[in-house]
Amino acid sequence: MRLKDRRAIVTGAASGIGRASAQLFAEQGARVLAVDRPGTDLDGTKGNRESIVTHPADITAKGAPQAIVAAAVKAFGGLDILFNNAGVSGRAFVEEMTEEEWDRVNGVNVRAQFLLAREAIPHLKSSPAPRIINTASVMAEATDFGLAAYCASKAGVAGLTRTLALELGKFGITANYIEPGAIQTGMTAKNFADPTIAGVWAKKSPLRRLGQPIDIARGALFLASDDGGFVTGHGLRVDGGLMLRC
Ligand SMILES: NC(=O)c1ccc[n+]([C@@H]2O[C@H](COP(=O)([O-])OP(=O)(O)OC[C@H]3O[C@@H](n4cnc5c(N)ncnc54)[C@H](O)[C@@H]3O)[C@@H](O)[C@H]2O)c1
């Protein structure tokens, strides 16, 4: 029970890393507000767990960050952990990328993280073990063709998180980001359904496999729990060693 009585928000909780994290946090004793877009399978995340409360919302919608934090505080009486995990990807060469595409990716991946953190901070200040965890990506450090918006957003997450750590340390709030490698989730399902592509990415890791959502959830649990209490401003690669040869 590494998160006994902790109160958490997890975004992107209907699928992949967010679902695994919401369930692992709940298993470890936390109460979790599981947030994802309306129409997504939040019920599948909840199952029969009373400690998971579902909250369908588009985190980029006006007023959504305020409503999400208010819902957690109302349901649980406070907030200890904000796990900003929801994210989107997309591929377009810079020459052909529309402003809408740039804004869509950056709106979810970094702007909404900033707004949710801003709303959460006043409540985190009164938590005994306050944590902000933001999902970035190894693409915060690397790149690939067509990933300008995604890479910029994830490098933005790193910069945002380091600054949060600096500004909030005096309140005992830690802020860290996770850099997943190649993980089998909804985001990568189409690519990794092709065994050749999945095989290439698996072999890039010294561990010779793709990551699973639970691999990242365990990293998030470390940062959320007392074990991570003196870690702040850190980017935790959970990539099976993918980046060693980059
Ligand atoms: N899968 C990978 O290989 C990989 C690698 C590096 C980083 N990441 C990051 O991990 C995070 C989780 O992604 P995943 O891989 O589990 O993918 P996923 O698609 O399985 O889950 C992402 C979830 O975020 C939700 N979401 C997207 N936009 C939203 C919005 N506007 N409001 C509310 N919810 C929204 C989606 O509905 C989805 O359920 C993302 O930030 C992603 O960039 C993933």
PDB file of N, CA, C and O and ligand atoms in Angstrom, residues 12 14-18 35-37 40 57-60 85-88 108-109 135-138 150 154 180-183 185-188, ligand 1:
ATOM      1  N   GLY A  12      -5.900  10.953 -19.155  1.00  0.00           N
ATOM      2  CA  GLY A  12      -5.653   9.929 -20.178  1.00  0.00           C
ATOM      3  C   GLY A  12      -5.866   8.545 -19.609  1.00  0.00           C
ATOM      4  O   GLY A  12      -5.213   7.579 -20.009  1.00  0.00           O
ATOM      5  N   ALA A  14      -8.332   6.379 -19.688  1.00  0.00           N
ATOM      6  CA  ALA A  14      -9.182   5.346 -20.305  1.00  0.00           C
ATOM      7  C   ALA A  14      -8.375   4.324 -21.088  1.00  0.00           C
ATOM      8  O   ALA A  14      -8.931   3.325 -21.550  1.00  0.00           O
ATOM      9  N   SER A  15      -7.082   4.559 -21.247  1.00  0.00           N
ATOM     10  CA  SER A  15      -6.296   3.711 -22.141  1.00  0.00           C
ATOM     11  C   SER A  15      -4.836   3.673 -21.706  1.00  0.00           C
ATOM     12  O   SER A  15      -4.390   4.531 -20.931  1.00  0.00           O
ATOM     13  N   GLY A  16      -4.122   2.684 -22.183  1.00  0.00           N
ATOM     14  CA  GLY A  16      -2.661   2.642 -22.111  1.00  0.00           C
ATOM     15  C   GLY A  16      -2.072   2.959 -20.741  1.00  0.00           C
ATOM     16  O   GLY A  16      -2.443   2.370 -19.715  1.00  0.00           O
ATOM     17  N   ILE A  17      -1.123   3.879 -20.745  1.00  0.00           N
ATOM     18  CA  ILE A  17      -0.352   4.217 -19.545  1.00  0.00           C
ATOM     19  C   ILE A  17      -1.255   4.785 -18.452  1.00  0.00           C
ATOM     20  O   ILE A  17      -1.101   4.469 -17.267  1.00  0.00           O
ATOM     21  N   GLY A  18      -2.208   5.626 -18.834  1.00  0.00           N
ATOM     22  CA  GLY A  18      -3.105   6.244 -17.851  1.00  0.00           C
ATOM     23  C   GLY A  18      -3.972   5.211 -17.158  1.00  0.00           C
ATOM     24  O   GLY A  18      -4.162   5.254 -15.941  1.00  0.00           O
ATOM     25  N   VAL A  35      -9.554  10.622 -15.517  1.00  0.00           N
ATOM     26  CA  VAL A  35     -10.055  11.610 -16.483  1.00  0.00           C
ATOM     27  C   VAL A  35      -9.696  11.174 -17.901  1.00  0.00           C
ATOM     28  O   VAL A  35      -8.561  10.767 -18.160  1.00  0.00           O
ATOM     29  N   ASP A  36     -10.655  11.270 -18.785  1.00  0.00           N
ATOM     30  CA  ASP A  36     -10.375  11.065 -20.210  1.00  0.00           C
ATOM     31  C   ASP A  36     -11.504  11.695 -21.017  1.00  0.00           C
ATOM     32  O   ASP A  36     -12.502  12.164 -20.451  1.00  0.00           O
ATOM     33  N   ARG A  37     -11.333  11.712 -22.317  1.00  0.00           N
ATOM     34  CA  ARG A  37     -12.328  12.351 -23.175  1.00  0.00           C
ATOM     35  C   ARG A  37     -13.689  11.679 -23.047  1.00  0.00           C
ATOM     36  O   ARG A  37     -13.749  10.447 -22.864  1.00  0.00           O
ATOM     37  N   THR A  40     -14.836   7.785 -24.099  1.00  0.00           N
ATOM     38  CA  THR A  40     -13.768   6.788 -23.970  1.00  0.00           C
ATOM     39  C   THR A  40     -14.142   5.790 -22.871  1.00  0.00           C
ATOM     40  O   THR A  40     -15.074   6.025 -22.094  1.00  0.00           O
ATOM     41  N   ALA A  57     -13.902  14.214 -19.550  1.00  0.00           N
ATOM     42  CA  ALA A  57     -13.679  15.617 -19.903  1.00  0.00           C
ATOM     43  C   ALA A  57     -12.571  15.720 -20.929  1.00  0.00           C
ATOM     44  O   ALA A  57     -11.596  14.966 -20.863  1.00  0.00           O
ATOM     45  N   ASP A  58     -12.732  16.654 -21.848  1.00  0.00           N
ATOM     46  CA  ASP A  58     -11.631  17.012 -22.740  1.00  0.00           C
ATOM     47  C   ASP A  58     -10.782  18.033 -21.986  1.00  0.00           C
ATOM     48  O   ASP A  58     -11.263  19.124 -21.671  1.00  0.00           O
ATOM     49  N   ILE A  59      -9.548  17.682 -21.682  1.00  0.00           N
ATOM     50  CA  ILE A  59      -8.726  18.549 -20.820  1.00  0.00           C
ATOM     51  C   ILE A  59      -8.393  19.884 -21.486  1.00  0.00           C
ATOM     52  O   ILE A  59      -7.947  20.800 -20.816  1.00  0.00           O
ATOM     53  N   THR A  60      -8.612  19.975 -22.810  1.00  0.00           N
ATOM     54  CA  THR A  60      -8.335  21.248 -23.488  1.00  0.00           C
ATOM     55  C   THR A  60      -9.561  22.157 -23.534  1.00  0.00           C
ATOM     56  O   THR A  60      -9.463  23.290 -23.996  1.00  0.00           O
ATOM     57  N   ASN A  85      -1.020  12.921 -17.728  1.00  0.00           N
ATOM     58  CA  ASN A  85      -0.534  11.870 -18.624  1.00  0.00           C
ATOM     59  C   ASN A  85      -1.155  11.894 -20.020  1.00  0.00           C
ATOM     60  O   ASN A  85      -0.554  11.400 -20.966  1.00  0.00           O
ATOM     61  N   ALA A  86      -2.350  12.481 -20.159  1.00  0.00           N
ATOM     62  CA  ALA A  86      -3.026  12.446 -21.466  1.00  0.00           C
ATOM     63  C   ALA A  86      -2.123  13.034 -22.539  1.00  0.00           C
ATOM     64  O   ALA A  86      -1.406  14.008 -22.298  1.00  0.00           O
ATOM     65  N   GLY A  87      -2.160  12.430 -23.701  1.00  0.00           N
ATOM     66  CA  GLY A  87      -1.340  12.951 -24.783  1.00  0.00           C
ATOM     67  C   GLY A  87      -1.850  12.479 -26.128  1.00  0.00           C
ATOM     68  O   GLY A  87      -2.586  11.499 -26.221  1.00  0.00           O
ATOM     69  N   VAL A  88      -1.460  13.226 -27.152  1.00  0.00           N
ATOM     70  CA  VAL A  88      -1.794  12.850 -28.525  1.00  0.00           C
ATOM     71  C   VAL A  88      -0.534  12.970 -29.380  1.00  0.00           C
ATOM     72  O   VAL A  88       0.378  13.732 -29.049  1.00  0.00           O
ATOM     73  N   VAL A 108      -2.959  19.666 -26.014  1.00  0.00           N
ATOM     74  CA  VAL A 108      -3.153  18.530 -25.096  1.00  0.00           C
ATOM     75  C   VAL A 108      -1.866  18.264 -24.309  1.00  0.00           C
ATOM     76  O   VAL A 108      -1.879  18.139 -23.082  1.00  0.00           O
ATOM     77  N   ASN A 109      -0.753  18.184 -25.034  1.00  0.00           N
ATOM     78  CA  ASN A 109       0.463  17.618 -24.428  1.00  0.00           C
ATOM     79  C   ASN A 109       1.149  18.549 -23.447  1.00  0.00           C
ATOM     80  O   ASN A 109       1.762  18.077 -22.495  1.00  0.00           O
ATOM     81  N   THR A 135       3.759  13.242 -18.012  1.00  0.00           N
ATOM     82  CA  THR A 135       4.291  12.320 -19.015  1.00  0.00           C
ATOM     83  C   THR A 135       4.887  13.110 -20.176  1.00  0.00           C
ATOM     84  O   THR A 135       4.183  13.879 -20.833  1.00  0.00           O
ATOM     85  N   ALA A 136       6.172  12.924 -20.374  1.00  0.00           N
ATOM     86  CA  ALA A 136       6.842  13.482 -21.563  1.00  0.00           C
ATOM     87  C   ALA A 136       7.034  12.322 -22.530  1.00  0.00           C
ATOM     88  O   ALA A 136       6.081  11.577 -22.811  1.00  0.00           O
ATOM     89  N   SER A 137       8.255  12.125 -23.005  1.00  0.00           N
ATOM     90  CA  SER A 137       8.578  11.048 -23.941  1.00  0.00           C
ATOM     91  C   SER A 137      10.082  11.082 -24.154  1.00  0.00           C
ATOM     92  O   SER A 137      10.716  12.121 -23.941  1.00  0.00           O
ATOM     93  N   VAL A 138      10.643   9.964 -24.603  1.00  0.00           N
ATOM     94  CA  VAL A 138      12.045  10.040 -25.044  1.00  0.00           C
ATOM     95  C   VAL A 138      12.174  11.069 -26.172  1.00  0.00           C
ATOM     96  O   VAL A 138      13.255  11.589 -26.419  1.00  0.00           O
ATOM     97  N   TYR A 150       5.072  17.112 -31.858  1.00  0.00           N
ATOM     98  CA  TYR A 150       5.148  16.188 -30.724  1.00  0.00           C
ATOM     99  C   TYR A 150       6.434  16.418 -29.927  1.00  0.00           C
ATOM    100  O   TYR A 150       6.400  16.529 -28.694  1.00  0.00           O
ATOM    101  N   LYS A 154       6.837  17.719 -26.060  1.00  0.00           N
ATOM    102  CA  LYS A 154       7.433  16.900 -24.997  1.00  0.00           C
ATOM    103  C   LYS A 154       8.670  17.580 -24.400  1.00  0.00           C
ATOM    104  O   LYS A 154       8.922  17.465 -23.192  1.00  0.00           O
ATOM    105  N   PRO A 180       8.652   7.800 -21.460  1.00  0.00           N
ATOM    106  CA  PRO A 180       8.459   6.434 -21.948  1.00  0.00           C
ATOM    107  C   PRO A 180       9.194   6.240 -23.275  1.00  0.00           C
ATOM    108  O   PRO A 180       9.351   7.182 -24.054  1.00  0.00           O
ATOM    109  N   GLY A 181       9.598   4.998 -23.509  1.00  0.00           N
ATOM    110  CA  GLY A 181      10.171   4.644 -24.808  1.00  0.00           C
ATOM    111  C   GLY A 181       9.066   4.172 -25.737  1.00  0.00           C
ATOM    112  O   GLY A 181       8.061   4.853 -25.907  1.00  0.00           O
ATOM    113  N   ALA A 182       9.250   2.999 -26.331  1.00  0.00           N
ATOM    114  CA  ALA A 182       8.245   2.459 -27.256  1.00  0.00           C
ATOM    115  C   ALA A 182       7.321   1.526 -26.480  1.00  0.00           C
ATOM    116  O   ALA A 182       7.719   0.423 -26.101  1.00  0.00           O
ATOM    117  N   ILE A 183       6.105   1.994 -26.242  1.00  0.00           N
ATOM    118  CA  ILE A 183       5.175   1.287 -25.356  1.00  0.00           C
ATOM    119  C   ILE A 183       3.938   0.856 -26.151  1.00  0.00           C
ATOM    120  O   ILE A 183       3.410   1.642 -26.949  1.00  0.00           O
ATOM    121  N   THR A 185       0.432   0.729 -26.569  1.00  0.00           N
ATOM    122  CA  THR A 185      -0.764   1.401 -26.039  1.00  0.00           C
ATOM    123  C   THR A 185      -1.692   1.734 -27.211  1.00  0.00           C
ATOM    124  O   THR A 185      -1.376   1.428 -28.368  1.00  0.00           O
ATOM    125  N   GLY A 186      -2.758   2.437 -26.900  1.00  0.00           N
ATOM    126  CA  GLY A 186      -3.658   2.895 -27.958  1.00  0.00           C
ATOM    127  C   GLY A 186      -2.935   3.759 -28.976  1.00  0.00           C
ATOM    128  O   GLY A 186      -3.180   3.656 -30.189  1.00  0.00           O
ATOM    129  N   MET A 187      -2.008   4.589 -28.484  1.00  0.00           N
ATOM    130  CA  MET A 187      -1.306   5.527 -29.365  1.00  0.00           C
ATOM    131  C   MET A 187      -0.466   4.807 -30.422  1.00  0.00           C
ATOM    132  O   MET A 187      -0.330   5.277 -31.541  1.00  0.00           O
ATOM    133  N   THR A 188       0.087   3.676 -30.052  1.00  0.00           N
ATOM    134  CA  THR A 188       1.013   2.972 -30.958  1.00  0.00           C
ATOM    135  C   THR A 188       0.393   1.708 -31.558  1.00  0.00           C
ATOM    136  O   THR A 188       1.065   0.982 -32.297  1.00  0.00           O
TER     137      THR A 188
HETATM  138  N1  LIG B   1       2.958   4.752 -26.266  1.00  0.00           N
HETATM  139  C1  LIG B   1       4.192   5.209 -26.378  1.00  0.00           C
HETATM  140  O1  LIG B   1       5.061   4.577 -27.007  1.00  0.00           O
HETATM  141  C2  LIG B   1       4.559   6.520 -25.727  1.00  0.00           C
HETATM  142  C3  LIG B   1       5.890   6.918 -25.768  1.00  0.00           C
HETATM  143  C4  LIG B   1       6.255   8.112 -25.167  1.00  0.00           C
HETATM  144  C5  LIG B   1       5.304   8.880 -24.543  1.00  0.00           C
HETATM  145  N2  LIG B   1       4.012   8.486 -24.517  1.00  0.00           N
HETATM  146  C6  LIG B   1       3.050   9.355 -23.838  1.00  0.00           C
HETATM  147  O2  LIG B   1       2.316   8.611 -22.905  1.00  0.00           O
HETATM  148  C7  LIG B   1       1.088   9.291 -22.628  1.00  0.00           C
HETATM  149  C8  LIG B   1      -0.046   8.292 -22.610  1.00  0.00           C
HETATM  150  O3  LIG B   1      -0.235   7.808 -23.924  1.00  0.00           O
HETATM  151  P1  LIG B   1      -0.472   6.271 -24.261  1.00  0.00           P
HETATM  152  O4  LIG B   1       0.718   5.796 -24.978  1.00  0.00           O
HETATM  153  O5  LIG B   1      -0.958   5.547 -23.065  1.00  0.00           O
HETATM  154  O6  LIG B   1      -1.605   6.402 -25.385  1.00  0.00           O
HETATM  155  P2  LIG B   1      -3.170   6.103 -25.360  1.00  0.00           P
HETATM  156  O7  LIG B   1      -3.662   6.659 -26.646  1.00  0.00           O
HETATM  157  O8  LIG B   1      -3.400   4.681 -25.075  1.00  0.00           O
HETATM  158  O9  LIG B   1      -3.700   6.961 -24.144  1.00  0.00           O
HETATM  159  C9  LIG B   1      -3.771   8.368 -24.188  1.00  0.00           C
HETATM  160  C10 LIG B   1      -5.108   8.794 -23.606  1.00  0.00           C
HETATM  161  O10 LIG B   1      -5.136  10.235 -23.558  1.00  0.00           O
HETATM  162  C11 LIG B   1      -6.459  10.613 -23.840  1.00  0.00           C
HETATM  163  N3  LIG B   1      -6.560  11.987 -24.314  1.00  0.00           N
HETATM  164  C12 LIG B   1      -6.058  12.495 -25.460  1.00  0.00           C
HETATM  165  N4  LIG B   1      -6.454  13.765 -25.607  1.00  0.00           N
HETATM  166  C13 LIG B   1      -7.217  14.075 -24.527  1.00  0.00           C
HETATM  167  C14 LIG B   1      -7.929  15.217 -24.144  1.00  0.00           C
HETATM  168  N5  LIG B   1      -7.951  16.316 -24.905  1.00  0.00           N
HETATM  169  N6  LIG B   1      -8.623  15.190 -22.987  1.00  0.00           N
HETATM  170  C15 LIG B   1      -8.627  14.078 -22.211  1.00  0.00           C
HETATM  171  N7  LIG B   1      -7.970  12.945 -22.545  1.00  0.00           N
HETATM  172  C16 LIG B   1      -7.278  12.949 -23.693  1.00  0.00           C
HETATM  173  C17 LIG B   1      -6.894   9.641 -24.936  1.00  0.00           C
HETATM  174  O11 LIG B   1      -8.304   9.609 -25.080  1.00  0.00           O
HETATM  175  C18 LIG B   1      -6.287   8.342 -24.464  1.00  0.00           C
HETATM  176  O12 LIG B   1      -7.193   7.575 -23.704  1.00  0.00           O
HETATM  177  C19 LIG B   1       0.982  10.385 -23.674  1.00  0.00           C
HETATM  178  O13 LIG B   1       1.333  11.625 -23.116  1.00  0.00           O
HETATM  179  C20 LIG B   1       2.000   9.975 -24.709  1.00  0.00           C
HETATM  180  O14 LIG B   1       2.493  11.069 -25.455  1.00  0.00           O
HETATM  181  C21 LIG B   1       3.617   7.320 -25.093  1.00  0.00           C
END
